[in-house]
Coordinates of C-alpha atoms and ligand atoms in Angstrom, one line a residue:
M1 CA 116.8 -89.5 -192.4
M2 CA 118.6 -90.1 -195.7
L3 CA 117.6 -92.4 -198.2
L4 CA 119.7 -94.3 -200.9
I5 CA 117.9 -95.8 -203.9
K6 CA 120.8 -98.2 -205.6
G7 CA 120.7 -100.1 -208.5
G8 CA 117.9 -98.7 -210.8
T9 CA 117.0 -97.2 -213.8
L10 CA 116.5 -93.5 -214.1
V11 CA 114.1 -92.5 -216.0
T12 CA 113.0 -88.8 -217.1
H13 CA 111.0 -87.3 -219.8
E14 CA 114.8 -86.7 -221.1
E15 CA 116.3 -90.0 -220.8
S16 CA 116.6 -93.9 -219.0
R17 CA 120.3 -94.1 -217.5
K18 CA 121.5 -96.1 -214.7
A19 CA 122.3 -94.3 -211.5
D20 CA 122.0 -94.3 -207.5
L21 CA 120.4 -91.3 -206.3
L22 CA 120.6 -89.8 -202.9
C23 CA 117.7 -87.8 -200.6
D24 CA 118.1 -85.6 -197.5
N25 CA 115.5 -83.0 -196.4
G26 CA 112.7 -84.2 -198.8
K27 CA 115.3 -83.2 -202.0
I28 CA 117.1 -85.4 -204.3
I29 CA 120.9 -84.3 -203.3
Q30 CA 122.9 -86.5 -205.1
I31 CA 122.7 -89.2 -208.1
G32 CA 126.1 -90.9 -209.8
A33 CA 127.1 -94.5 -210.3
D34 CA 127.8 -96.3 -206.4
L35 CA 126.9 -93.7 -204.3
S36 CA 126.6 -94.6 -200.5
A37 CA 125.6 -93.1 -197.5
P38 CA 126.1 -95.1 -194.1
D39 CA 123.4 -93.6 -192.0
A40 CA 120.9 -94.1 -194.9
E41 CA 117.6 -95.9 -195.6
V42 CA 118.9 -97.8 -198.5
I43 CA 116.3 -99.5 -201.2
D44 CA 117.3 -101.9 -203.4
A45 CA 115.5 -100.7 -207.2
T46 CA 117.8 -103.2 -209.3
G47 CA 115.6 -104.2 -212.1
K48 CA 113.4 -101.7 -211.5
L49 CA 112.6 -97.9 -213.0
I50 CA 112.8 -95.2 -211.1
M51 CA 110.5 -92.0 -212.4
P52 CA 109.6 -88.5 -211.3
G53 CA 106.2 -89.1 -209.1
G54 CA 103.4 -88.8 -210.7
I55 CA 101.5 -85.5 -211.1
D56 CA 97.7 -85.3 -211.5
P57 CA 96.3 -82.1 -212.7
H58 CA 93.1 -82.8 -212.0
T59 CA 91.1 -83.8 -209.2
H60 CA 87.9 -83.5 -207.0
M61 CA 88.4 -84.6 -203.5
Q62 CA 85.9 -84.0 -200.8
L63 CA 83.9 -81.5 -204.0
P64 CA 80.6 -80.4 -202.8
F65 CA 78.6 -81.0 -206.1
M66 CA 75.3 -81.8 -207.2
G67 CA 73.4 -82.5 -204.1
T68 CA 76.1 -84.5 -202.2
V69 CA 79.9 -84.5 -201.5
A70 CA 83.0 -86.9 -203.3
K71 CA 83.5 -90.2 -201.1
D72 CA 87.0 -89.5 -201.5
D73 CA 88.5 -86.7 -199.3
F74 CA 92.3 -85.8 -199.0
A75 CA 93.2 -88.3 -196.9
S76 CA 91.6 -91.3 -199.2
G77 CA 92.3 -89.6 -202.2
T78 CA 96.3 -89.0 -201.5
A79 CA 96.5 -92.7 -199.9
A80 CA 95.2 -93.8 -203.3
A81 CA 97.3 -91.5 -205.2
L82 CA 100.7 -92.8 -203.4
A83 CA 99.1 -96.2 -204.1
G84 CA 99.3 -95.6 -208.0
G85 CA 103.0 -93.8 -207.9
T86 CA 101.0 -90.1 -207.7
T87 CA 102.5 -87.6 -205.2
T88 CA 101.2 -84.2 -206.1
I89 CA 97.2 -83.8 -206.6
I90 CA 96.1 -80.4 -208.6
D91 CA 92.6 -80.2 -207.1
F92 CA 90.4 -77.6 -207.6
V93 CA 88.7 -75.0 -205.1
I94 CA 85.1 -74.1 -206.6
P95 CA 83.3 -71.3 -204.9
S96 CA 79.5 -71.4 -205.5
P97 CA 78.2 -68.5 -207.2
Q98 CA 78.7 -64.9 -205.2
Q99 CA 81.2 -66.7 -202.7
S100 CA 84.2 -65.4 -201.6
L101 CA 87.0 -66.7 -204.3
L102 CA 89.0 -66.4 -200.6
E103 CA 86.4 -68.2 -198.7
A104 CA 86.1 -71.2 -200.6
Y105 CA 90.5 -71.2 -201.0
Q106 CA 90.6 -70.9 -196.9
Q107 CA 87.7 -73.8 -196.9
W108 CA 89.9 -76.1 -199.5
R109 CA 92.8 -75.8 -197.4
D110 CA 90.9 -76.7 -194.1
W111 CA 89.9 -79.8 -195.9
S112 CA 93.2 -80.5 -197.4
E113 CA 95.4 -80.6 -194.1
K114 CA 95.0 -84.4 -194.0
A115 CA 96.6 -85.3 -197.3
H116 CA 98.9 -87.9 -197.4
A117 CA 100.3 -86.6 -200.9
N118 CA 101.5 -83.0 -201.7
Y119 CA 98.9 -81.0 -203.6
S120 CA 98.1 -77.6 -205.1
F121 CA 95.0 -75.8 -206.0
H122 CA 93.1 -74.2 -209.4
V123 CA 90.8 -72.0 -208.3
A124 CA 87.2 -71.6 -210.4
I125 CA 85.6 -68.9 -211.9
T126 CA 81.8 -69.3 -211.2
W127 CA 80.3 -65.9 -211.2
W128 CA 82.1 -62.2 -211.6
D129 CA 82.0 -58.7 -209.9
D130 CA 85.2 -56.2 -209.3
S131 CA 85.6 -58.2 -206.1
V132 CA 86.3 -61.4 -207.7
A133 CA 89.2 -59.8 -210.0
K134 CA 90.6 -58.5 -206.7
E135 CA 91.0 -62.0 -205.1
M136 CA 91.9 -63.2 -208.6
T137 CA 95.0 -61.1 -207.8
T138 CA 95.3 -62.1 -204.0
L139 CA 95.3 -65.8 -204.8
V140 CA 98.1 -65.4 -207.7
K141 CA 100.1 -62.7 -206.1
E142 CA 100.2 -64.0 -202.0
H143 CA 98.9 -67.5 -202.4
G144 CA 100.3 -69.9 -205.3
V145 CA 97.7 -70.0 -207.3
N146 CA 98.6 -69.5 -211.3
S147 CA 95.5 -71.3 -213.1
F148 CA 91.9 -70.9 -212.6
K149 CA 88.9 -73.3 -213.9
H150 CA 85.6 -72.4 -216.0
F151 CA 82.9 -74.6 -216.6
M152 CA 81.5 -74.0 -219.7
A153 CA 78.7 -77.1 -218.5
Y154 CA 76.9 -77.3 -215.4
K155 CA 73.8 -74.1 -216.4
N156 CA 72.1 -73.4 -213.4
A157 CA 74.8 -74.2 -211.5
I158 CA 78.4 -73.5 -211.4
M159 CA 78.6 -72.5 -215.3
A160 CA 80.9 -69.9 -216.8
T161 CA 79.0 -67.7 -219.6
D162 CA 81.0 -65.7 -222.4
D163 CA 81.2 -62.9 -220.5
I164 CA 82.3 -64.0 -217.5
L165 CA 85.0 -66.3 -219.9
V166 CA 85.9 -63.0 -221.6
A167 CA 87.1 -61.2 -217.9
S168 CA 88.3 -63.5 -216.5
F169 CA 90.7 -64.8 -219.3
T170 CA 91.7 -60.8 -219.3
Q171 CA 92.3 -60.8 -215.6
C172 CA 94.6 -64.4 -216.2
L173 CA 96.4 -62.5 -218.4
E174 CA 97.3 -59.5 -216.3
L175 CA 98.5 -61.8 -213.7
G176 CA 100.1 -64.3 -215.5
A177 CA 97.7 -67.2 -214.9
V178 CA 96.5 -70.2 -216.7
P179 CA 93.0 -70.1 -217.8
T180 CA 91.7 -73.2 -217.9
V181 CA 88.0 -74.5 -219.1
H182 CA 86.0 -77.5 -218.8
A183 CA 84.7 -77.4 -222.8
E184 CA 80.9 -78.4 -222.7
N185 CA 78.3 -76.2 -224.6
G186 CA 76.1 -76.0 -221.1
E187 CA 73.1 -74.7 -222.9
L188 CA 73.1 -77.6 -225.2
V189 CA 73.3 -79.8 -222.7
F190 CA 70.4 -78.4 -220.6
H191 CA 68.3 -78.6 -224.1
L192 CA 69.2 -82.4 -224.6
Q193 CA 68.9 -83.3 -221.3
Q194 CA 65.4 -81.8 -221.3
K195 CA 64.2 -83.3 -224.8
M196 CA 65.5 -86.9 -223.4
L197 CA 63.6 -86.8 -220.3
Q198 CA 60.1 -85.6 -222.1
K199 CA 61.1 -88.7 -224.7
G200 CA 61.2 -90.8 -221.4
M201 CA 64.7 -91.5 -221.8
N202 CA 66.0 -91.2 -218.0
G203 CA 68.2 -93.8 -217.6
P204 CA 72.3 -93.7 -217.9
E205 CA 71.8 -94.3 -221.5
A206 CA 70.3 -90.9 -222.3
H207 CA 74.0 -89.6 -220.4
P208 CA 76.0 -89.6 -223.7
L209 CA 73.2 -88.5 -225.6
S210 CA 72.7 -85.0 -224.0
R211 CA 76.2 -84.3 -224.9
P212 CA 77.1 -85.3 -227.8
S213 CA 81.1 -85.3 -229.2
S214 CA 79.7 -81.6 -231.1
V215 CA 78.8 -79.7 -228.0
E216 CA 82.8 -80.3 -226.3
G217 CA 84.1 -79.5 -230.2
E218 CA 81.7 -76.2 -230.4
A219 CA 83.0 -75.2 -226.6
A220 CA 86.7 -75.9 -227.4
N221 CA 86.7 -73.7 -230.3
R222 CA 85.0 -70.6 -228.7
A223 CA 87.4 -71.3 -225.7
I224 CA 90.3 -70.8 -227.9
S225 CA 88.9 -68.3 -230.5
I226 CA 88.3 -66.2 -227.3
A227 CA 91.7 -66.5 -226.0
K228 CA 93.3 -66.1 -229.0
T229 CA 91.6 -62.7 -229.6
L230 CA 92.5 -61.9 -226.0
G231 CA 96.2 -63.1 -226.3
A232 CA 95.9 -65.3 -223.7
P233 CA 97.0 -68.8 -223.2
I234 CA 94.4 -71.5 -222.7
Y235 CA 94.3 -75.0 -220.8
L236 CA 91.6 -77.3 -221.8
V237 CA 91.2 -79.9 -219.6
H238 CA 89.6 -84.1 -220.1
V239 CA 89.8 -83.4 -224.0
S240 CA 87.7 -86.5 -224.9
T241 CA 86.3 -86.1 -228.3
E242 CA 88.2 -85.8 -232.1
E243 CA 86.5 -82.3 -232.1
A244 CA 88.2 -80.6 -229.4
A245 CA 91.7 -82.3 -230.2
D246 CA 91.1 -81.1 -233.9
A247 CA 90.6 -77.6 -232.3
I248 CA 93.3 -77.5 -230.4
R249 CA 95.9 -78.8 -232.9
Y250 CA 94.9 -76.1 -235.6
A251 CA 95.3 -73.5 -233.1
K252 CA 98.6 -75.1 -232.3
D253 CA 99.6 -74.9 -236.0
H254 CA 98.6 -71.6 -236.3
G255 CA 100.7 -70.5 -233.7
Q256 CA 98.1 -70.2 -230.1
T257 CA 99.9 -71.3 -226.9
V258 CA 96.9 -73.8 -226.1
F259 CA 97.4 -77.3 -224.1
G260 CA 95.1 -79.9 -223.7
E261 CA 94.8 -82.7 -221.2
V262 CA 93.6 -85.8 -221.5
L263 CA 91.8 -88.5 -218.9
A264 CA 93.1 -92.1 -218.7
G265 CA 89.6 -93.3 -218.7
H266 CA 88.8 -91.7 -222.1
L267 CA 91.4 -93.1 -223.6
V268 CA 90.3 -96.8 -222.4
V269 CA 87.1 -96.9 -222.0
D270 CA 84.0 -96.1 -224.5
D271 CA 80.7 -95.3 -224.5
S272 CA 79.4 -99.1 -224.4
V273 CA 79.0 -98.7 -220.5
Y274 CA 75.8 -96.6 -220.5
Q275 CA 73.9 -99.8 -222.4
N276 CA 75.1 -101.9 -219.7
T277 CA 71.6 -103.6 -218.2
D278 CA 73.2 -103.3 -214.6
W279 CA 71.6 -99.9 -213.6
E280 CA 74.5 -99.6 -210.7
T281 CA 77.1 -100.0 -213.2
A282 CA 76.1 -97.8 -215.9
A283 CA 75.3 -95.0 -213.4
A284 CA 79.0 -95.5 -212.3
H285 CA 80.2 -94.7 -215.6
V286 CA 78.3 -91.3 -215.8
M287 CA 80.9 -88.3 -215.9
S288 CA 80.9 -85.6 -218.1
P289 CA 82.4 -85.5 -220.5
P290 CA 81.3 -88.9 -221.1
F291 CA 82.9 -92.3 -222.3
R292 CA 82.7 -91.7 -226.1
P293 CA 82.4 -94.1 -228.9
K294 CA 85.9 -95.8 -229.7
H295 CA 87.1 -93.8 -233.0
H296 CA 87.5 -91.1 -230.3
Q297 CA 90.2 -93.1 -228.5
D298 CA 92.3 -93.4 -231.5
A299 CA 91.7 -89.5 -232.3
L300 CA 92.7 -89.6 -228.7
W301 CA 95.8 -91.6 -228.8
K302 CA 97.3 -89.9 -231.9
A303 CA 96.8 -86.2 -230.7
V304 CA 98.7 -88.0 -227.5
Q305 CA 101.6 -88.9 -230.1
A306 CA 101.6 -86.1 -231.8
G307 CA 101.9 -83.7 -229.0
T308 CA 98.3 -82.0 -229.4
L309 CA 97.4 -83.0 -225.8
Q310 CA 100.6 -82.8 -223.1
T311 CA 99.2 -84.2 -220.1
T312 CA 97.0 -86.6 -218.3
A313 CA 95.2 -86.7 -215.6
T314 CA 92.1 -88.4 -213.6
D315 CA 89.5 -85.9 -213.4
H316 CA 89.0 -88.0 -209.9
C317 CA 85.3 -87.3 -208.2
A318 CA 84.2 -90.2 -206.9
F319 CA 80.5 -90.9 -206.0
C320 CA 79.4 -94.4 -204.6
T321 CA 76.7 -96.5 -205.6
E322 CA 74.3 -94.9 -203.1
Q323 CA 75.2 -91.5 -204.3
K324 CA 74.5 -92.6 -207.9
A325 CA 71.0 -93.6 -207.1
M326 CA 69.7 -90.0 -206.5
G327 CA 69.4 -90.3 -210.0
K328 CA 67.5 -93.4 -210.2
E329 CA 64.6 -91.6 -211.7
D330 CA 66.6 -89.0 -213.6
F331 CA 69.5 -89.8 -214.9
T332 CA 70.4 -85.7 -215.3
K333 CA 70.5 -86.1 -211.4
I334 CA 73.0 -88.6 -211.2
P335 CA 76.2 -87.6 -209.8
N336 CA 78.7 -87.0 -212.2
G337 CA 82.2 -88.2 -211.5
T338 CA 84.3 -91.3 -211.5
A339 CA 87.8 -92.1 -209.6
G340 CA 91.1 -93.4 -211.2
V341 CA 93.8 -91.3 -209.5
E342 CA 94.8 -94.9 -208.3
E343 CA 94.8 -96.6 -211.8
R344 CA 96.4 -93.6 -214.0
L345 CA 99.6 -94.6 -214.5
M346 CA 99.3 -98.4 -214.7
V347 CA 96.9 -97.8 -217.3
L348 CA 98.7 -95.5 -219.2
W349 CA 102.1 -97.5 -218.9
D350 CA 100.0 -100.9 -219.7
K351 CA 98.0 -99.0 -222.5
G352 CA 100.5 -97.1 -223.7
V353 CA 104.6 -97.7 -222.6
N354 CA 103.4 -101.9 -223.5
S355 CA 101.5 -101.2 -226.7
G356 CA 104.2 -99.5 -228.1
K357 CA 102.8 -96.0 -228.7
I358 CA 104.6 -93.9 -226.6
T359 CA 108.1 -94.1 -225.0
A360 CA 108.5 -94.5 -221.3
N361 CA 110.2 -91.1 -221.5
E362 CA 107.2 -90.0 -223.4
F363 CA 105.2 -91.7 -220.6
V364 CA 106.9 -89.5 -217.8
A365 CA 106.5 -86.5 -219.9
L366 CA 102.5 -87.5 -220.1
T367 CA 102.4 -88.2 -216.3
S368 CA 104.4 -85.8 -214.7
T369 CA 106.7 -83.4 -216.5
N370 CA 104.7 -82.0 -218.8
T371 CA 102.2 -80.8 -216.1
A372 CA 105.1 -79.4 -213.7
K373 CA 106.1 -77.2 -217.1
I374 CA 102.8 -75.6 -217.5
F375 CA 101.5 -75.1 -214.0
N376 CA 105.2 -73.7 -212.9
L377 CA 106.2 -76.7 -210.5
Y378 CA 109.1 -77.5 -213.1
P379 CA 111.8 -78.2 -212.3
Q380 CA 111.1 -79.0 -208.9
K381 CA 108.6 -81.5 -209.5
G382 CA 108.8 -83.6 -212.7
S383 CA 112.4 -84.2 -212.8
I384 CA 115.1 -86.0 -211.3
R385 CA 117.8 -83.9 -210.5
E386 CA 120.0 -82.8 -207.7
G387 CA 118.5 -79.8 -205.7
A388 CA 114.8 -80.8 -206.9
D389 CA 112.1 -82.3 -205.0
A390 CA 112.4 -86.2 -203.6
D391 CA 109.0 -87.0 -205.5
L392 CA 109.7 -90.3 -207.6
V393 CA 108.2 -94.0 -207.9
I394 CA 110.1 -96.8 -208.2
W395 CA 108.5 -99.0 -211.0
D396 CA 108.4 -103.0 -211.7
P397 CA 107.8 -103.2 -215.4
E398 CA 107.8 -106.9 -215.3
Q399 CA 105.2 -107.2 -212.7
S400 CA 101.4 -107.3 -213.1
K401 CA 98.5 -106.8 -211.3
T402 CA 94.4 -106.9 -211.9
L403 CA 92.7 -103.7 -211.0
S404 CA 89.7 -103.9 -209.1
A405 CA 87.5 -101.6 -206.5
K406 CA 87.9 -104.7 -204.2
S407 CA 91.9 -103.8 -203.7
H408 CA 91.7 -100.5 -204.9
W409 CA 92.2 -97.2 -201.9
S410 CA 89.3 -95.3 -203.2
N411 CA 86.4 -95.1 -200.9
I412 CA 83.9 -96.3 -203.4
E413 CA 82.5 -99.7 -204.5
H414 CA 83.0 -99.5 -208.5
S415 CA 86.2 -99.1 -210.9
I416 CA 86.0 -98.0 -214.1
F417 CA 89.0 -100.3 -214.7
E418 CA 87.3 -103.4 -213.0
G419 CA 88.7 -106.4 -214.5
M420 CA 92.0 -104.6 -216.3
T421 CA 95.2 -106.7 -216.5
V422 CA 97.8 -104.2 -216.3
S423 CA 101.9 -105.3 -216.3
G424 CA 104.0 -102.4 -215.0
V425 CA 103.5 -101.5 -211.8
P426 CA 104.3 -99.2 -208.8
V427 CA 106.2 -100.6 -206.1
T428 CA 107.3 -97.7 -203.7
T429 CA 106.4 -94.3 -203.9
I430 CA 108.3 -91.7 -202.4
C431 CA 107.0 -88.1 -201.1
N432 CA 108.8 -85.6 -200.1
G433 CA 111.9 -87.8 -199.6
K434 CA 110.5 -90.3 -197.1
V435 CA 108.7 -93.6 -198.5
A436 CA 105.3 -93.2 -198.4
F437 CA 104.1 -96.0 -200.1
D438 CA 105.6 -99.3 -200.3
N439 CA 104.4 -102.7 -201.4
G440 CA 101.0 -102.3 -200.8
K441 CA 101.1 -100.8 -197.3
L442 CA 100.6 -96.9 -197.1
L443 CA 103.6 -95.7 -194.8
A444 CA 102.3 -91.9 -194.9
E445 CA 100.7 -90.1 -192.5
Q446 CA 97.6 -87.7 -192.8
G447 CA 99.0 -84.6 -192.7
D448 CA 102.5 -85.5 -194.4
G449 CA 101.2 -83.7 -197.7
Q450 CA 102.5 -80.6 -198.3
Y451 CA 100.4 -77.4 -200.0
V452 CA 102.7 -76.6 -203.3
K453 CA 102.3 -72.7 -204.2
R454 CA 102.5 -72.4 -207.9
A455 CA 104.1 -69.1 -209.0
P456 CA 102.6 -66.9 -212.1
Y457 CA 104.7 -66.6 -215.4
A458 CA 105.5 -69.6 -216.6
P459 CA 108.6 -69.9 -219.1
F460 CA 105.7 -69.7 -221.9
Y461 CA 104.1 -66.8 -220.6
Q462 CA 107.1 -64.8 -220.9
A463 CA 107.2 -65.9 -224.7
L464 CA 104.2 -64.4 -224.8
E465 CA 104.5 -61.0 -223.0
K466 CA 107.2 -60.2 -225.9
R467 CA 105.0 -61.5 -228.6
L468 CA 102.1 -59.1 -227.4
S469 CA 104.0 -56.0 -226.3
L470 CA 105.2 -56.3 -230.2
A471 CA 101.5 -56.5 -231.4
E472 CA 100.8 -53.4 -229.3
P473 CA 98.5 -51.7 -231.6
K474 CA 99.6 -47.5 -232.5
P475 CA 97.8 -45.0 -233.8
V476 CA 98.8 -44.4 -237.3
D477 CA 100.4 -40.7 -237.4
R478 CA 98.3 -37.8 -239.8
N479 CA 100.6 -34.8 -238.7
Ligands
LIG501 O1 82.0 -85.4 -214.3 C1 82.8 -85.3 -213.8 N1 83.9 -84.7 -214.4 N2 82.6 -84.5 -212.7 C2 83.0 -83.3 -212.0 C3 83.4 -82.4 -212.5 C4 84.3 -81.7 -213.6 O2 83.0 -81.5 -214.7 O3 84.9 -81.7 -213.9
LIG502 ZN1 85.0 -81.1 -215.9
LIG503 ZN1 87.0 -82.1 -213.1

């Protein structure tokens, strides 16, 4: 059925203007004044903003991790996404070391069939041999994967050592895919974790002490240097420190193609949460990298404003209280992860737009368009134009809401945003041209979400190719 959205203000990364929107067959087919379509379902958006649906480039639904499985699967996690105005997630296929990448990819594709919203996949490189290189090629050429993830932390599990980074970044460059990194020095984390436990520090308060900001700064600088040496672009996920943001800024200032992502949580939650005298509350905030002392938040916001960090995400990886209790005697066994896919847009609007740190257009860039551009989904997603996918959020900038685990859609009993009152909320979310969430009601069904293929060679890669071919070394002619 056609969908006509009337009377609202379109807000894109470029402009804000009043216009009606007509959608059919999952696409925006017309934009203009006073549109009419007799057979269409009509939504009155008077006084509301219409923005591209959020794209969260970093989630982990149903992730098997640290001896358990994340509580939000692709059904509950994407319901939460739609409730918060996010219409597409990019999740992670994480093969176990020695596991075939294609086998893991198929496993994740099976799990994600019940998604309510759209989804795509980065694939993690957790080990290396020639077969991994071959399967990366198949994933890019046949399955629409254009980004690969490298965990520089999680020693003895999924950590990618420097030899793996070099081999995989080289292959990414060959394929036109984007290498991404979780930048924390896994050796240092492991060393500091043992040190904390030896000192009798076994509670959640030891978690940030085992992962100080220099651990992230070192890994960020190393990953960026490796990428620079190979001529590859690089995308750093969940940048949480001033050191890592500085490393990105410096590299960009020196002509390198580097992208940085920041989590809504890292922008607004600080490390005092680990001092909470209630073990469960403190453990609920255990994620990596950890929440940081407040001055890092200021640095992250400035990096967002300066364009050093281009995307916002959540790293939604939800573990319930019972799962967190696996680390009751030993903080290193607390499953790492927090939720947020529902709250990201509201938190960023309230703390970013309402405070004057960013404009509404920059909000769209940070929550949707920039991710679409970097991961080559644009302009199909992340834009409002005729022919683009009808993935939209209708936003009421006047409505307020208090965020709470009591009312969120995630399957867990705690929220890192508990009690935060935000102004500016999504009222209706449209996914693939259909009303998927409306005024508190989930209307999308399991399986309505579509797998989104992403082709390699995003525009920035074409420029990079040209630069690389111009810089090809030539032997000196000595004849
Ligand atoms: O604590 C986190 N972030 N858990 C999920 C895995 C990761 O590091 O992204
Ligand atoms: Zn990570
Ligand atoms: Zn993650």
